[in-house]
Amino acid sequence: MLGAVCALAVTGAGLTGCSSEDPDAGTNGLGKLSADKIQAKAGTAAQAARTVRLHGSVEAAGSTYTLDMRLKADGGTGSVAAEGTTFGLLRVGEQLFLKADAGFWSHDGGDAKAADKLAGKYVKVPQSDPVYKKFSGFTDKDVLLGGLLTLHGTVKTDGRHEQAGVRTVRITGDDGAGGSLDVSLEGTPYPLRLVRAGSAGTIGFSDWNKDFALEQPAKDDTLDYGKQLPSS
């Protein structure tokens, strides 16, 4: 009977036809919601997650940082590349460590002797040092997600997409000028990809709730330089 009605609709009324298929079948139903609600649910899911991997590029304070960080409530670990150099970051609780080669420490005329001493070590970063304030945020899950998962302007939906084999619904701010966010249509509505407003970087999110080891480095690999790191 349904097939006859469909045929009649096509031939008698000139319509494109009808289908019993539900585009939201097998999804978490997020695609049926308004853009504001999608954004809210994505933010709630992200904040509630225990862990996340964040990878991509971010422009901040005139510099471009390429990040690959794994984050949880009490710290994070990973690498950051900026201005032609790459360094590792590890934060366990309040203690931040920075690990880099001699080229990083001797950058812009730094002390070569000190650079050789620091190279390849997990160097403790004093909380009073400007480096702590500058880089600890890269290891802070709540700070990073709170700052990144923001779209500017009027938020709208922008169709169904796919990221790494996962179906997503995309929302945009000001038709893309204010950034775009792909949110998973499968399972928990986690953010999967963010394009920041003003071409300020693209970030991927993965490994939500996948635990990882976060431990203080071995004492033999750790160096305490004192109250302030050498300029680098």
Coordinates of C-alpha atoms in Angstrom, one line a residue:
M1 CA 0.0 0.0 0.0
L2 CA 2.8 2.4 0.9
G3 CA 4.5 1.7 -2.4
A4 CA 1.3 2.6 -4.3
V5 CA 1.0 5.8 -2.4
C6 CA 4.6 6.7 -3.2
A7 CA 4.1 6.0 -6.9
L8 CA 0.9 8.0 -7.0
A9 CA 2.7 10.9 -5.3
V10 CA 5.4 10.8 -8.0
T11 CA 3.2 10.4 -11.1
G12 CA 0.2 12.4 -10.0
A13 CA 1.7 15.3 -8.2
G14 CA 5.1 15.6 -9.8
L15 CA 6.9 15.0 -6.4
T16 CA 10.3 13.5 -6.1
G17 CA 9.0 10.4 -4.2
C18 CA 9.0 9.3 -0.6
S19 CA 11.1 7.0 1.5
S20 CA 10.6 5.1 4.7
E21 CA 14.4 5.5 5.5
D22 CA 15.2 7.7 8.5
P23 CA 18.4 9.7 8.0
D24 CA 18.9 9.6 11.8
A25 CA 18.5 5.8 12.1
G26 CA 21.4 4.4 14.0
T27 CA 22.6 7.8 15.2
N28 CA 22.4 9.4 18.6
G29 CA 19.7 11.7 17.3
L30 CA 21.8 14.8 17.5
G31 CA 21.1 15.7 13.9
K32 CA 17.5 16.5 14.8
L33 CA 18.4 19.2 17.3
S34 CA 19.0 22.9 16.8
A35 CA 22.6 24.2 16.4
D36 CA 22.6 25.7 19.8
K37 CA 21.5 22.5 21.4
I38 CA 24.1 20.5 19.4
Q39 CA 26.8 22.9 20.6
A40 CA 25.7 22.7 24.2
K41 CA 25.6 18.9 24.2
A42 CA 29.0 18.7 22.6
G43 CA 30.5 21.0 25.2
T44 CA 28.9 19.0 28.1
A45 CA 30.2 15.7 26.7
A46 CA 33.7 17.2 26.3
Q47 CA 33.9 18.5 29.8
A48 CA 32.5 15.2 31.3
A49 CA 35.1 13.1 29.4
R50 CA 38.0 11.8 31.5
T51 CA 40.5 12.0 28.7
V52 CA 41.0 13.3 25.2
R53 CA 43.7 13.6 22.6
L54 CA 44.0 16.9 20.9
H55 CA 46.0 17.4 17.7
G56 CA 46.3 20.2 15.1
S57 CA 47.4 23.8 14.9
V58 CA 46.4 26.8 17.0
E59 CA 47.3 30.5 16.4
A60 CA 47.8 32.5 19.5
A61 CA 49.6 35.8 20.4
G62 CA 51.0 36.0 16.9
S63 CA 52.5 32.5 16.9
T64 CA 51.3 29.2 15.4
Y65 CA 51.6 26.1 17.6
T66 CA 51.2 22.6 16.3
L67 CA 49.9 20.4 19.2
D68 CA 49.7 16.7 19.8
M69 CA 48.5 16.4 23.5
R70 CA 46.8 13.8 25.6
L71 CA 44.9 15.4 28.4
K72 CA 43.1 14.3 31.6
A73 CA 41.9 16.1 34.8
D74 CA 45.3 16.1 36.6
G75 CA 47.6 16.9 33.7
G76 CA 48.7 16.1 30.2
T77 CA 51.6 15.0 28.0
G78 CA 52.6 15.5 24.4
S79 CA 54.5 17.7 22.1
V80 CA 54.3 21.3 20.8
A81 CA 56.0 22.7 17.7
A82 CA 56.5 26.4 17.2
E83 CA 58.9 28.7 15.4
G84 CA 60.9 25.8 13.8
T85 CA 61.4 23.9 17.1
T86 CA 59.6 21.1 18.9
F87 CA 59.5 20.4 22.6
G88 CA 57.7 18.0 24.9
L89 CA 55.4 19.0 27.7
L90 CA 54.4 16.9 30.7
R91 CA 52.3 18.1 33.6
V92 CA 51.5 15.9 36.6
G93 CA 49.4 17.8 39.1
E94 CA 50.9 21.2 39.5
Q95 CA 54.4 20.2 38.3
L96 CA 55.2 21.1 34.7
F97 CA 58.2 19.6 32.9
L98 CA 59.6 20.7 29.5
K99 CA 61.8 18.4 27.4
A100 CA 63.7 19.7 24.4
D101 CA 67.0 19.3 22.5
A102 CA 70.0 21.7 22.7
G103 CA 68.8 23.7 19.7
F104 CA 65.6 24.7 21.6
W105 CA 67.5 25.9 24.7
S106 CA 70.1 27.8 22.7
H107 CA 67.5 29.4 20.4
D108 CA 68.0 33.2 20.0
G109 CA 71.5 33.2 21.5
G110 CA 70.8 31.1 24.6
D111 CA 73.7 29.8 26.7
A112 CA 75.2 26.9 24.7
K113 CA 76.7 25.3 27.8
A114 CA 73.4 25.4 29.7
A115 CA 71.6 24.1 26.5
D116 CA 73.8 21.0 26.5
K117 CA 73.0 20.4 30.1
L118 CA 69.3 20.7 29.6
A119 CA 69.0 18.8 26.3
G120 CA 67.0 15.6 26.5
K121 CA 66.0 16.1 30.2
Y122 CA 62.6 16.7 31.8
V123 CA 63.3 20.2 33.1
K124 CA 61.1 21.3 36.0
V125 CA 59.4 24.6 35.2
P126 CA 59.0 26.8 38.3
Q127 CA 55.5 28.2 38.7
S128 CA 57.0 31.6 39.0
D129 CA 58.7 31.4 35.6
P130 CA 56.8 33.0 32.6
V131 CA 57.2 29.7 30.7
Y132 CA 54.9 28.0 33.2
K133 CA 52.1 30.5 32.5
K134 CA 52.7 30.4 28.8
F135 CA 52.7 26.6 28.3
S136 CA 50.8 25.0 31.3
G137 CA 47.6 25.8 29.5
F138 CA 48.5 23.4 26.7
T139 CA 48.4 20.6 29.4
D140 CA 45.1 21.7 31.0
K141 CA 42.0 19.8 29.6
D142 CA 39.4 22.3 30.9
V143 CA 41.4 25.4 29.9
L144 CA 42.0 24.1 26.3
L145 CA 38.5 22.8 25.7
G146 CA 36.9 25.8 27.3
G147 CA 38.9 28.1 25.1
L148 CA 38.7 26.2 21.8
L149 CA 35.1 24.9 21.7
T150 CA 33.7 28.3 20.9
L151 CA 32.0 29.4 17.7
H152 CA 31.5 33.1 17.1
G153 CA 28.4 34.8 15.7
T154 CA 25.1 33.2 14.8
V155 CA 25.3 29.4 15.1
K156 CA 23.7 27.2 12.4
T157 CA 23.7 23.6 11.3
D158 CA 25.7 22.8 8.1
G159 CA 24.7 19.3 7.1
R160 CA 26.0 15.8 7.7
H161 CA 29.7 15.0 7.3
E162 CA 32.3 12.4 8.3
Q163 CA 35.5 12.5 10.3
A164 CA 37.8 9.5 10.4
G165 CA 35.0 7.2 9.4
V166 CA 32.6 8.6 12.0
R167 CA 29.4 10.3 10.9
T168 CA 29.1 13.9 12.2
V169 CA 26.8 16.9 12.1
R170 CA 28.5 20.2 11.5
I171 CA 27.6 23.5 13.1
T172 CA 29.1 26.8 12.1
G173 CA 29.3 30.4 13.4
D174 CA 28.3 33.1 11.0
D175 CA 28.2 30.6 8.1
G176 CA 31.8 29.5 8.7
A177 CA 33.4 32.9 9.3
G178 CA 33.0 32.3 13.0
G179 CA 34.4 28.7 12.9
S180 CA 32.9 25.3 12.5
L181 CA 32.6 22.2 14.7
D182 CA 31.9 18.6 13.7
V183 CA 30.2 16.6 16.4
S184 CA 29.8 12.8 16.4
L185 CA 26.4 11.4 15.4
E186 CA 27.5 8.0 16.8
G187 CA 27.4 7.3 20.5
T188 CA 28.3 10.2 22.8
P189 CA 28.2 13.5 21.0
Y190 CA 31.9 14.3 21.3
P191 CA 33.5 17.1 19.2
L192 CA 35.7 15.6 16.5
R193 CA 37.0 18.5 14.5
L194 CA 37.2 22.2 15.0
V195 CA 38.0 24.9 12.4
R196 CA 38.7 28.1 14.4
A197 CA 37.3 31.5 13.4
G198 CA 39.6 33.7 11.3
S199 CA 41.7 30.8 10.0
A200 CA 43.3 30.5 13.5
G201 CA 43.9 26.8 13.2
T202 CA 42.3 23.4 12.9
I203 CA 42.1 20.9 15.8
G204 CA 41.1 17.3 15.8
F205 CA 39.8 15.5 18.9
S206 CA 40.0 11.8 19.4
D207 CA 40.6 9.0 22.0
W208 CA 37.8 10.4 24.2
N209 CA 37.8 8.5 27.5
K210 CA 40.8 6.3 26.5
D211 CA 43.0 6.3 29.6
F212 CA 46.8 6.8 29.4
A213 CA 49.7 6.7 31.8
L214 CA 50.6 10.1 33.4
E215 CA 53.6 9.8 35.8
Q216 CA 56.5 11.8 37.1
P217 CA 59.6 11.2 34.9
A218 CA 62.4 9.2 36.4
K219 CA 64.8 11.1 38.6
D220 CA 67.8 10.4 36.3
D221 CA 65.9 12.0 33.5
T222 CA 64.8 15.1 35.5
L223 CA 66.7 18.3 36.0
D224 CA 65.7 21.1 38.4
Y225 CA 67.3 24.3 37.0
G226 CA 66.2 26.5 39.9
K227 CA 63.8 29.4 40.2
Q228 CA 63.9 30.5 36.6
L229 CA 64.7 28.7 33.4
P230 CA 67.4 30.2 31.0
S231 CA 66.1 32.3 28.2
S232 CA 65.1 30.3 25.1

